[in-house]
Amino acid sequence: MNIENYKKYVKYTLGQEKSDLVLKNAKLIMVQTGEVIEADLAIKDKYIVGLGDYEGLEELDCSNRYVCPGFIDSHLHFESTLANPKELVHYASLSGTTGFIADPHEAANVAGIKGINYILDQTQDASGDVYIMAPSCVPCKEGEDSGCLMEASDLKKLLGNPRILGLGEVMDEGGVIGLKDRMMAKLDLFSDRVKDGHAISIEGKDLAAYAMSGILTDHESTEYKYAMMKVRNGMYVHIREGSAARNLEAIVRGIVENKTDISRFTFCTDDKHIEDIQKDGHISHNVRKAISLGLKPIDAYKMASLNPAQCYGLDDLGMIAVGKKANLIILSDMENVLIDRVMYEGDFISPVYEGNKMSVDPQLIDSLHIDWFDEDMLAYKSHRYAIGMVEGEILTKLIDLDNYKCHNDLARYDSQMDDPACLKFADNDRKEAMANKISKVAVIERHHNTGRYHVAKVLGYNIKNGAVASSVSHDSHNVIVIGDNDRDMMLALEKLKESKGGYVLVEGGHVYDALPLPVMGLMSDLDSGKMNEVLSRMIARAHKMGVPDGIEPFIALSFIALPVIPEIRIRTRGLYDVLGDRYLD
């Protein structure tokens, strides 16, 4: 709090005047001291001005109620929620998240600075504090066909905005360790700000070098041992629990079993659909699940509030103390995280979403350019190798179809990766069994009419008599389509063009349904209720068509082209071995 505000508010702290609102007899969750105390909480305008014995112009009896600081999501992509960013903030804030550290690299990969400004504009009057990390890797990897290329000179234009906290997740690990000029320029530009990481496939001296560059955080740990490698190098670990990637249980169990200090751990969602938020909660779900796994409740609340505030230098957030913003959660049950009401900047958040009437730049709507693609192009380009889907993960397996075995060291990843999925075909009818499990996937460049595309095989998606097409395809967001026959795949692509982007499900020669995502081909202009209704129907139908229950049909597909996550991905230029950094076939 600056000195002018101090002069304005100190009389309320001293009890010389009544505050606007006092929460009486509340059990305050003091994450900074690890205790729960009973006291009155005085609020004036958007600030906490007193803890103790206070009177207010309005008083709310909070006997038998807990009050904690608002939760902070340490890392998320609004685009991956599919919803309008302001609406996403609204529903997340109702479940207690009042701070958001967003990386708009999905929007930037499609539309550059215009995409980033769309996120900033849409959230400027949202019911939570929305901060932005400037995307570091647009595109995410050299050779990617993204919509835009962002250099340090482009990122420099963002520095004057107070909501730009630092540099977004640095996925180009090789560029950092190998001292590539483009990456060095970006790290230097943000030398005095927080830099987020994406350390998924490095350890030992490489990880140490990566951390020494000033990269402070990572959200890609799938196991406790990998999380600890990063913490030992001075990094913060954002424990991810989203719609697709769920790493919380593995890491929190390790913390509990080893009695690990939690000071360098926070929670994040990364990618979480709005219907999952409405059903399960947001960061509140992470806190509740962590407590159920044996984490001390006060530690879980600290990881959801104070730790991320300290990580990102948000001095006015993260704890209940005088001078901090009155971003608060009132709970009836601390252990089960049962939320009664949520306050943002001293006002209770209305359960009714008021909508967002801001217009959208027409250039952000017309972003799908695939008229050149035809059915003849759906012939396989890759034959020997296939992408193996993994239930409950966005990691994939590199499968050698000639030898019926997996390549690379699977033991490096979660134990779920070690199931003998590749060996299920080792019986008398294994060729027939494998043929029945193969899906065809194509990725098609959609930004600049380059004519680049690739077609390969997938095991584990298992869709039958149909196809799915999507313009959400991390991080370059080229069009991706998967199916078991060319007719349905082409029909899905035609409907996708008509919808100006989104998700399409085709079954038996007919469009079952489509969810238009016209804003950059990433976000809906529908209200979330209508969007969730369509999406839920499509997900349920895709599972009936053979997609395993452990694979979310659209989210899992959206990651199959992301070349920074092991083991194998499809890119517009070929089938790509991530760990070997090489194209196959």
Coordinates of N, CA and C in Angstrom, one line a residue, residues 98-312:
T98 N -9.4 -16.0 -7.2 CA -9.5 -14.6 -7.5 C -8.2 -14.0 -8.1
G99 N -7.3 -14.9 -8.3 CA -6.0 -14.4 -9.0 C -5.7 -15.4 -10.1
F100 N -5.2 -14.9 -11.2 CA -5.0 -15.8 -12.4 C -3.7 -15.3 -13.1
I101 N -2.7 -16.3 -13.2 CA -1.5 -16.0 -13.9 C -1.6 -16.7 -15.3
A102 N -2.0 -16.0 -16.3 CA -2.3 -16.6 -17.6 C -1.2 -16.4 -18.6
D103 N -1.0 -17.5 -19.4 CA -0.1 -17.4 -20.5 C -0.9 -17.5 -21.8
P104 N -1.0 -16.5 -22.6 CA -1.9 -16.5 -23.8 C -1.1 -17.0 -25.0
H105 N -0.2 -18.0 -24.8 CA 0.6 -18.3 -26.0 C -0.3 -19.1 -27.1
E106 N -1.4 -19.6 -26.7 CA -2.3 -20.2 -27.7 C -2.8 -19.1 -28.6
A107 N -3.3 -18.0 -28.1 CA -3.8 -16.9 -28.8 C -2.7 -16.2 -29.6
A108 N -1.5 -16.1 -29.0 CA -0.4 -15.5 -29.7 C 0.1 -16.4 -30.9
N109 N 0.0 -17.7 -30.8 CA 0.4 -18.5 -31.9 C -0.5 -18.4 -33.1
V110 N -1.8 -18.0 -32.9 CA -2.7 -17.7 -33.9 C -2.6 -16.3 -34.4
A111 N -2.6 -15.3 -33.5 CA -2.9 -13.9 -33.9 C -1.8 -13.0 -33.3
G112 N -0.8 -13.4 -32.7 CA 0.3 -12.5 -32.2 C -0.2 -11.5 -31.1
I113 N 0.2 -10.3 -31.2 CA -0.1 -9.2 -30.3 C -1.6 -9.0 -30.2
K114 N -2.3 -9.1 -31.3 CA -3.8 -9.0 -31.3 C -4.4 -10.1 -30.5
G115 N -3.9 -11.3 -30.5 CA -4.5 -12.3 -29.7 C -4.2 -12.0 -28.2
I116 N -3.0 -11.6 -27.8 CA -2.7 -11.2 -26.4 C -3.6 -10.1 -26.0
N117 N -3.8 -9.1 -26.8 CA -4.6 -7.9 -26.4 C -6.1 -8.3 -26.2
Y118 N -6.5 -9.4 -27.0 CA -7.9 -9.8 -26.8 C -8.1 -10.4 -25.4
I119 N -7.1 -11.1 -24.9 CA -7.2 -11.7 -23.5 C -7.2 -10.5 -22.5
L120 N -6.3 -9.6 -22.7 CA -6.2 -8.4 -21.8 C -7.5 -7.6 -21.8
D121 N -8.0 -7.3 -22.9 CA -9.2 -6.5 -23.0 C -10.4 -7.2 -22.4
Q122 N -10.5 -8.5 -22.7 CA -11.7 -9.3 -22.2 C -11.7 -9.4 -20.7
T123 N -10.6 -9.3 -20.1 CA -10.5 -9.5 -18.6 C -10.2 -8.3 -17.8
Q124 N -10.3 -7.1 -18.4 CA -9.9 -5.9 -17.7 C -10.9 -5.6 -16.6
D125 N -12.1 -6.0 -16.7 CA -13.1 -5.7 -15.6 C -13.7 -7.0 -15.1
A126 N -12.9 -8.1 -15.1 CA -13.4 -9.4 -14.6 C -13.4 -9.4 -13.1
S127 N -14.0 -10.5 -12.6 CA -14.2 -10.6 -11.1 C -13.0 -11.3 -10.5
G128 N -11.8 -10.9 -10.9 CA -10.5 -11.5 -10.4 C -9.4 -10.7 -11.0
D129 N -8.2 -10.8 -10.3 CA -7.0 -10.2 -10.8 C -6.4 -11.1 -11.9
V130 N -6.3 -10.6 -13.1 CA -5.8 -11.4 -14.2 C -4.5 -10.8 -14.7
Y131 N -3.4 -11.6 -14.5 CA -2.1 -11.1 -15.0 C -1.7 -12.0 -16.1
I132 N -0.8 -11.5 -16.9 CA -0.4 -12.1 -18.2 C 1.2 -12.3 -18.2
M133 N 1.6 -13.5 -18.6 CA 3.0 -13.8 -18.9 C 3.2 -13.7 -20.4
A134 N 4.1 -12.9 -20.8 CA 4.3 -12.7 -22.2 C 4.9 -14.0 -22.9
P135 N 4.2 -14.5 -23.9 CA 4.6 -15.8 -24.5 C 6.0 -15.8 -25.0
S136 N 6.8 -16.8 -24.6 CA 8.2 -16.8 -24.9 C 8.5 -17.6 -26.2
C137 N 7.6 -18.5 -26.5 CA 7.8 -19.5 -27.6 C 6.7 -19.5 -28.6
V138 N 6.7 -18.5 -29.5 CA 5.8 -18.4 -30.6 C 6.5 -18.3 -31.9
P139 N 6.7 -19.5 -32.6 CA 6.1 -20.8 -32.3 C 6.8 -21.5 -31.1
C140 N 6.2 -22.7 -30.7 CA 6.8 -23.4 -29.6 C 8.1 -24.0 -29.9
K141 N 8.3 -24.3 -31.2 CA 9.6 -25.0 -31.6 C 9.9 -24.5 -33.0
E142 N 11.1 -24.5 -33.3 CA 11.5 -24.1 -34.7 C 11.0 -25.1 -35.7
G143 N 10.5 -24.5 -36.8 CA 9.9 -25.4 -37.9 C 8.4 -25.6 -37.8
E144 N 7.8 -25.0 -36.7 CA 6.4 -25.1 -36.5 C 5.7 -24.1 -37.4
D145 N 4.5 -24.5 -38.0 CA 3.8 -23.6 -38.9 C 2.7 -22.9 -38.0
S146 N 3.1 -21.9 -37.3 CA 2.2 -21.2 -36.4 C 1.7 -20.0 -37.2
G147 N 0.7 -19.3 -36.6 CA 0.1 -18.1 -37.3 C 1.0 -16.9 -37.2
C148 N 1.9 -16.9 -36.2 CA 2.7 -15.7 -36.0 C 4.1 -16.1 -35.5
L149 N 5.0 -15.2 -35.6 CA 6.4 -15.4 -35.0 C 6.6 -14.2 -34.1
M150 N 6.9 -14.4 -32.9 CA 7.2 -13.3 -31.9 C 8.6 -13.3 -31.4
E151 N 9.3 -12.2 -31.7 CA 10.7 -12.1 -31.2 C 10.7 -11.2 -30.0
A152 N 11.9 -11.0 -29.5 CA 12.0 -10.1 -28.3 C 11.6 -8.7 -28.6
S153 N 11.8 -8.2 -29.8 CA 11.3 -6.9 -30.2 C 9.8 -6.8 -30.1
D154 N 9.1 -7.9 -30.4 CA 7.6 -7.9 -30.3 C 7.2 -7.9 -28.8
L155 N 7.9 -8.7 -28.0 CA 7.5 -8.8 -26.6 C 7.8 -7.5 -25.9
K156 N 8.8 -6.7 -26.4 CA 9.1 -5.4 -25.7 C 7.9 -4.5 -25.7
K157 N 7.0 -4.6 -26.7 CA 5.9 -3.7 -26.8 C 4.9 -4.0 -25.6
L158 N 5.0 -5.1 -24.9 CA 4.1 -5.4 -23.9 C 4.6 -4.9 -22.5
L159 N 5.8 -4.6 -22.4 CA 6.4 -4.3 -21.1 C 5.8 -3.2 -20.3
G160 N 5.2 -2.2 -21.0 CA 4.6 -1.1 -20.3 C 3.3 -1.4 -19.6
N161 N 2.7 -2.5 -19.9 CA 1.4 -2.9 -19.3 C 1.6 -3.4 -17.9
P162 N 1.1 -2.8 -16.9 CA 1.3 -3.3 -15.5 C 0.8 -4.7 -15.2
R163 N -0.1 -5.2 -16.1 CA -0.6 -6.6 -15.9 C 0.3 -7.7 -16.6
I164 N 1.4 -7.2 -17.3 CA 2.4 -8.2 -17.8 C 3.4 -8.4 -16.7
L165 N 3.4 -9.6 -16.1 CA 4.3 -9.9 -15.0 C 5.7 -10.4 -15.4
G166 N 5.8 -11.1 -16.5 CA 7.0 -11.7 -16.9 C 7.0 -12.4 -18.2
L167 N 7.9 -13.4 -18.3 CA 8.0 -14.2 -19.5 C 7.3 -15.6 -19.3
G168 N 6.5 -15.9 -20.3 CA 5.7 -17.1 -20.2 C 6.5 -18.4 -20.4
E169 N 5.9 -19.5 -20.2 CA 6.7 -20.8 -20.2 C 7.7 -21.0 -21.3
V170 N 8.9 -21.2 -20.9 CA 10.0 -21.3 -21.9 C 10.1 -22.8 -22.3
M171 N 9.5 -23.1 -23.4 CA 9.5 -24.5 -23.9 C 10.7 -24.9 -24.7
D172 N 11.5 -23.9 -25.1 CA 12.7 -24.2 -25.9 C 13.9 -24.4 -25.0
E173 N 13.9 -25.6 -24.3 CA 14.9 -25.9 -23.4 C 16.3 -25.9 -24.1
G174 N 16.3 -26.4 -25.3 CA 17.6 -26.5 -26.1 C 18.1 -25.1 -26.4
G175 N 17.2 -24.1 -26.6 CA 17.5 -22.8 -26.9 C 18.2 -22.1 -25.7
V176 N 17.7 -22.4 -24.5 CA 18.3 -21.9 -23.3 C 19.7 -22.4 -23.1
I177 N 19.8 -23.8 -23.1 CA 21.0 -24.4 -22.8 C 22.1 -24.2 -23.9
G178 N 21.6 -24.1 -25.1 CA 22.5 -23.9 -26.2 C 22.7 -22.5 -26.6
L179 N 22.3 -21.6 -25.7 CA 22.6 -20.1 -25.9 C 22.1 -19.6 -27.2
K180 N 21.0 -20.0 -27.7 CA 20.5 -19.5 -29.0 C 20.1 -18.0 -28.8
D181 N 20.5 -17.2 -29.8 CA 20.4 -15.8 -29.8 C 18.9 -15.3 -29.5
R182 N 18.0 -15.9 -30.2 CA 16.6 -15.5 -30.0 C 16.1 -15.7 -28.6
M183 N 16.5 -16.8 -28.0 CA 16.1 -17.1 -26.6 C 16.8 -16.2 -25.6
M184 N 18.1 -16.0 -25.9 CA 18.9 -15.2 -25.0 C 18.3 -13.7 -25.0
A185 N 17.9 -13.3 -26.1 CA 17.3 -11.9 -26.2 C 16.0 -11.8 -25.3
K186 N 15.2 -12.8 -25.3 CA 14.0 -12.8 -24.6 C 14.3 -12.9 -23.1
L187 N 15.2 -13.8 -22.7 CA 15.5 -13.9 -21.3 C 16.1 -12.6 -20.8
D188 N 16.9 -12.0 -21.6 CA 17.6 -10.7 -21.2 C 16.5 -9.6 -21.0
L189 N 15.5 -9.6 -21.9 CA 14.5 -8.6 -21.9 C 13.7 -8.7 -20.6
F190 N 13.5 -9.9 -20.0 CA 12.8 -10.1 -18.8 C 13.7 -10.4 -17.6
S191 N 14.9 -9.9 -17.7 CA 15.9 -10.3 -16.7 C 15.5 -9.9 -15.2
D192 N 14.7 -8.9 -15.1 CA 14.3 -8.4 -13.7 C 12.8 -8.9 -13.4
R193 N 12.3 -9.8 -14.2 CA 10.9 -10.3 -14.0 C 10.9 -11.8 -13.9
V194 N 9.7 -12.3 -13.4 CA 9.6 -13.8 -13.3 C 9.6 -14.4 -14.7
K195 N 10.2 -15.5 -14.8 CA 10.2 -16.3 -16.0 C 9.7 -17.7 -15.7
D196 N 8.7 -18.1 -16.4 CA 8.1 -19.4 -16.3 C 8.8 -20.5 -17.1
G197 N 8.8 -21.7 -16.6 CA 9.5 -22.8 -17.3 C 8.6 -23.9 -17.8
H198 N 9.2 -24.8 -18.5 CA 8.5 -26.0 -19.1 C 9.5 -27.1 -19.2
A199 N 10.0 -27.5 -18.1 CA 11.1 -28.5 -18.0 C 10.6 -29.9 -18.0
I200 N 10.3 -30.4 -19.1 CA 9.6 -31.7 -19.1 C 10.6 -32.9 -19.4
S201 N 11.7 -32.7 -20.1 CA 12.5 -33.8 -20.5 C 14.0 -33.6 -20.2
I202 N 14.3 -32.7 -19.2 CA 15.7 -32.5 -18.8 C 15.9 -32.7 -17.3
E203 N 17.1 -33.1 -17.0 CA 17.4 -33.2 -15.6 C 18.9 -33.1 -15.4
G204 N 19.4 -33.3 -14.2 CA 20.9 -33.2 -14.0 C 21.5 -31.9 -14.4
K205 N 22.6 -31.8 -15.0 CA 23.3 -30.6 -15.3 C 22.5 -29.7 -16.3
D206 N 21.7 -30.4 -17.2 CA 20.9 -29.6 -18.1 C 19.8 -28.8 -17.4
L207 N 19.2 -29.5 -16.4 CA 18.2 -28.8 -15.6 C 18.8 -27.7 -14.8
A208 N 20.0 -27.9 -14.2 CA 20.7 -26.9 -13.5 C 21.0 -25.6 -14.3
A209 N 21.4 -25.9 -15.6 CA 21.7 -24.8 -16.5 C 20.5 -24.0 -16.8
Y210 N 19.4 -24.8 -17.1 CA 18.1 -24.2 -17.4 C 17.6 -23.3 -16.2
A211 N 17.7 -23.7 -15.0 CA 17.3 -22.9 -13.9 C 18.2 -21.7 -13.6
M212 N 19.5 -21.9 -13.9 CA 20.5 -20.8 -13.7 C 20.2 -19.6 -14.6
S213 N 19.5 -19.9 -15.7 CA 19.2 -18.8 -16.6 C 18.2 -17.8 -16.0
G214 N 17.6 -18.2 -14.9 CA 16.6 -17.3 -14.2 C 15.2 -17.8 -14.3
I215 N 15.0 -18.9 -15.0 CA 13.7 -19.5 -15.1 C 13.3 -20.0 -13.7
L216 N 12.1 -19.5 -13.2 CA 11.8 -19.7 -11.8 C 10.8 -20.8 -11.5
T217 N 9.9 -21.1 -12.5 CA 8.8 -22.1 -12.3 C 8.8 -23.2 -13.3
D218 N 8.0 -24.2 -12.9 CA 7.7 -25.3 -13.8 C 6.4 -26.0 -13.4
H219 N 5.6 -26.4 -14.5 CA 4.3 -27.0 -14.2 C 4.2 -28.3 -14.9
E220 N 5.3 -28.9 -15.3 CA 5.3 -30.1 -16.1 C 5.7 -31.4 -15.4
S221 N 5.9 -31.3 -14.1 CA 6.3 -32.5 -13.3 C 5.1 -33.4 -13.2
T222 N 5.3 -34.7 -13.5 CA 4.3 -35.7 -13.4 C 4.5 -36.6 -12.2
E223 N 5.7 -36.5 -11.6 CA 6.0 -37.4 -10.4 C 6.7 -36.5 -9.4
Y224 N 6.7 -37.0 -8.1 CA 7.3 -36.3 -7.0 C 8.8 -36.1 -7.2
K225 N 9.5 -37.2 -7.7 CA 10.9 -37.1 -7.9 C 11.4 -36.0 -8.9
Y226 N 10.6 -35.9 -9.9 CA 10.9 -34.8 -10.9 C 10.6 -33.4 -10.3
A227 N 9.6 -33.3 -9.5 CA 9.3 -32.1 -8.9 C 10.4 -31.7 -8.0
M228 N 10.9 -32.6 -7.2 CA 12.0 -32.3 -6.3 C 13.3 -31.9 -7.0
M229 N 13.5 -32.5 -8.1 CA 14.7 -32.0 -8.9 C 14.6 -30.5 -9.2
K230 N 13.5 -30.1 -9.5 CA 13.3 -28.6 -9.8 C 13.4 -27.8 -8.6
V231 N 12.7 -28.2 -7.5 CA 12.8 -27.4 -6.2 C 14.2 -27.3 -5.7
R232 N 15.0 -28.4 -5.8 CA 16.4 -28.4 -5.4 C 17.2 -27.4 -6.2
N233 N 16.7 -27.1 -7.4 CA 17.4 -26.1 -8.3 C 16.9 -24.7 -8.1
G234 N 16.1 -24.6 -7.0 CA 15.6 -23.2 -6.7 C 14.3 -22.8 -7.3
M235 N 13.7 -23.7 -8.1 CA 12.4 -23.4 -8.8 C 11.2 -23.6 -7.9
Y236 N 10.1 -23.0 -8.3 CA 8.8 -23.3 -7.8 C 8.2 -24.3 -8.7
V237 N 7.4 -25.3 -8.1 CA 6.7 -26.3 -8.9 C 5.2 -26.0 -8.8
H238 N 4.6 -25.7 -9.9 CA 3.1 -25.6 -10.0 C 2.5 -27.0 -10.2
I239 N 1.8 -27.4 -9.2 CA 1.2 -28.8 -9.3 C -0.1 -28.7 -10.1
R240 N -0.1 -29.4 -11.2 CA -1.1 -29.3 -12.2 C -2.3 -30.3 -12.0
E241 N -3.5 -29.8 -12.0 CA -4.7 -30.7 -12.0 C -5.7 -30.0 -12.9
G242 N -5.8 -30.4 -14.1 CA -6.7 -29.8 -15.1 C -7.7 -30.8 -15.6
S243 N -8.2 -30.6 -16.8 CA -9.1 -31.5 -17.5 C -8.4 -32.7 -18.1
A244 N -7.2 -32.5 -18.6 CA -6.5 -33.6 -19.3 C -5.3 -34.1 -18.4
A245 N -4.4 -33.2 -18.0 CA -3.2 -33.6 -17.3 C -3.5 -33.5 -15.8
R246 N -3.4 -34.6 -15.0 CA -3.7 -34.6 -13.6 C -2.5 -35.2 -12.9
N247 N -1.7 -34.3 -12.3 CA -0.4 -34.7 -11.7 C -0.5 -34.5 -10.2
L248 N -1.6 -34.1 -9.6 CA -1.6 -33.7 -8.2 C -1.4 -34.9 -7.3
E249 N -2.0 -36.0 -7.5 CA -2.0 -37.1 -6.6 C -0.5 -37.6 -6.5
A250 N 0.1 -37.8 -7.6 CA 1.5 -38.4 -7.5 C 2.4 -37.5 -6.8
I251 N 2.3 -36.1 -6.9 CA 3.3 -35.2 -6.3 C 2.9 -35.0 -4.8
V252 N 1.6 -34.8 -4.5 CA 1.2 -34.6 -3.2 C 1.4 -35.8 -2.3
R253 N 1.2 -37.0 -2.8 CA 1.5 -38.2 -2.0 C 3.0 -38.2 -1.6
G254 N 3.9 -37.8 -2.6 CA 5.3 -37.7 -2.2 C 5.6 -36.7 -1.2
I255 N 4.9 -35.5 -1.3 CA 5.1 -34.5 -0.3 C 4.7 -35.0 1.1
V256 N 3.6 -35.6 1.2 CA 3.1 -36.1 2.5 C 4.0 -37.2 3.0
E257 N 4.3 -38.2 2.2 CA 5.1 -39.3 2.7 C 6.5 -38.9 3.1
N258 N 7.0 -37.9 2.5 CA 8.4 -37.4 2.8 C 8.4 -36.2 3.7
K259 N 7.2 -35.8 4.1 CA 7.2 -34.6 5.0 C 7.9 -33.4 4.4
T260 N 7.8 -33.2 3.1 CA 8.5 -32.2 2.4 C 8.0 -30.8 2.7
D261 N 8.8 -29.8 2.8 CA 8.4 -28.4 3.0 C 7.7 -28.0 1.8
I262 N 6.6 -27.3 1.9 CA 5.7 -26.9 0.8 C 5.9 -25.5 0.3
S263 N 7.0 -24.8 0.8 CA 7.1 -23.4 0.5 C 7.4 -23.1 -1.0
R264 N 7.8 -24.1 -1.8 CA 8.1 -23.9 -3.2 C 7.1 -24.6 -4.1
F265 N 5.9 -24.9 -3.5 CA 4.9 -25.6 -4.3 C 3.6 -24.7 -4.4
T266 N 3.0 -24.7 -5.5 CA 1.7 -24.0 -5.7 C 0.8 -24.9 -6.5
F267 N -0.4 -24.5 -6.8 CA -1.3 -25.2 -7.6 C -1.6 -24.5 -8.9
C268 N -1.9 -25.2 -10.0 CA -2.4 -24.6 -11.2 C -3.3 -25.6 -11.9
T269 N -4.0 -25.1 -12.9 CA -4.9 -25.9 -13.7 C -4.4 -26.1 -15.1
D270 N -3.6 -25.2 -15.6 CA -3.0 -25.2 -17.0 C -4.2 -25.2 -18.0
D271 N -4.9 -26.3 -18.2 CA -5.9 -26.4 -19.2 C -7.1 -27.1 -18.5
K272 N -8.2 -26.3 -18.2 CA -9.4 -26.9 -17.6 C -10.6 -26.3 -18.2
H273 N -11.5 -27.2 -18.7 CA -12.7 -26.7 -19.4 C -13.7 -26.1 -18.3
I274 N -14.5 -25.2 -18.8 CA -15.4 -24.5 -17.9 C -16.4 -25.4 -17.3
E275 N -16.9 -26.5 -18.0 CA -17.9 -27.4 -17.4 C -17.2 -28.2 -16.3
D276 N -15.9 -28.5 -16.3 CA -15.3 -29.1 -15.2 C -15.1 -28.2 -14.0
I277 N -14.9 -26.9 -14.3 CA -14.9 -25.9 -13.2 C -16.2 -25.8 -12.5
Q278 N -17.3 -25.8 -13.3 CA -18.6 -25.6 -12.7 C -19.0 -26.9 -11.9
K279 N -18.5 -28.0 -12.3 CA -18.8 -29.3 -11.7 C -18.0 -29.6 -10.5
D280 N -16.7 -29.4 -10.6 CA -15.7 -29.8 -9.6 C -15.1 -28.7 -8.8
G281 N -15.1 -27.5 -9.3 CA -14.4 -26.4 -8.7 C -13.1 -26.1 -9.5
H282 N -12.4 -25.1 -9.1 CA -11.2 -24.7 -9.8 C -9.9 -25.0 -8.9
I283 N -9.2 -24.0 -8.4 CA -8.1 -24.3 -7.5 C -8.7 -24.9 -6.2
S284 N -10.0 -24.7 -5.9 CA -10.6 -25.3 -4.7 C -10.6 -26.8 -4.9
H285 N -10.7 -27.3 -6.1 CA -10.6 -28.8 -6.3 C -9.2 -29.3 -5.9
N286 N -8.2 -28.5 -6.3 CA -6.8 -28.9 -6.0 C -6.6 -29.0 -4.5
V287 N -7.1 -28.0 -3.8 CA -7.0 -27.9 -2.4 C -7.7 -29.0 -1.7
R288 N -8.9 -29.3 -2.1 CA -9.7 -30.4 -1.5 C -9.1 -31.7 -1.7
K289 N -8.6 -31.9 -2.9 CA -8.0 -33.2 -3.2 C -6.7 -33.4 -2.5
A290 N -5.9 -32.3 -2.4 CA -4.6 -32.4 -1.6 C -4.9 -32.8 -0.2
I291 N -5.9 -32.2 0.4 CA -6.2 -32.5 1.8 C -6.6 -33.9 2.0
S292 N -7.4 -34.4 1.0 CA -7.9 -35.8 1.1 C -6.8 -36.8 1.0
L293 N -5.6 -36.3 0.4 CA -4.5 -37.2 0.3 C -3.6 -37.1 1.5
G294 N -3.9 -36.3 2.5 CA -3.2 -36.3 3.7 C -2.4 -35.0 3.9
L295 N -2.4 -34.0 3.0 CA -1.7 -32.8 3.2 C -2.4 -32.0 4.3
K296 N -1.6 -31.3 5.2 CA -2.2 -30.5 6.2 C -3.1 -29.4 5.6
P297 N -4.3 -29.2 6.0 CA -5.2 -28.2 5.4 C -4.5 -26.8 5.3
I298 N -3.8 -26.4 6.3 CA -3.2 -25.1 6.3 C -2.1 -25.0 5.2
D299 N -1.4 -26.1 5.0 CA -0.4 -26.1 3.9 C -1.1 -26.1 2.5
A300 N -2.2 -26.8 2.4 CA -2.9 -26.7 1.1 C -3.4 -25.3 0.8
Y301 N -3.9 -24.6 1.8 CA -4.4 -23.2 1.6 C -3.2 -22.3 1.3
K302 N -2.1 -22.6 1.9 CA -0.9 -21.7 1.7 C -0.4 -21.9 0.2
M303 N -0.4 -23.2 -0.2 CA 0.0 -23.5 -1.6 C -0.9 -22.8 -2.6
A304 N -2.2 -22.6 -2.2 CA -3.2 -22.0 -3.1 C -3.2 -20.5 -3.1
S305 N -2.5 -19.9 -2.2 CA -2.6 -18.4 -2.0 C -1.3 -17.7 -1.8
L306 N -0.6 -17.9 -0.6 CA 0.6 -17.2 -0.3 C 1.7 -17.5 -1.2
N307 N 1.9 -18.8 -1.5 CA 3.1 -19.3 -2.3 C 3.1 -18.7 -3.7
P308 N 1.9 -18.7 -4.4 CA 2.0 -18.1 -5.8 C 2.1 -16.6 -5.7
A309 N 1.5 -16.0 -4.7 CA 1.7 -14.5 -4.6 C 3.1 -14.1 -4.4
Q310 N 3.9 -14.9 -3.5 CA 5.3 -14.6 -3.3 C 6.1 -14.9 -4.6
C311 N 5.7 -16.0 -5.2 CA 6.5 -16.4 -6.5 C 6.4 -15.3 -7.5
Y312 N 5.3 -14.7 -7.7 CA 5.1 -13.7 -8.7 C 5.2 -12.2 -8.3

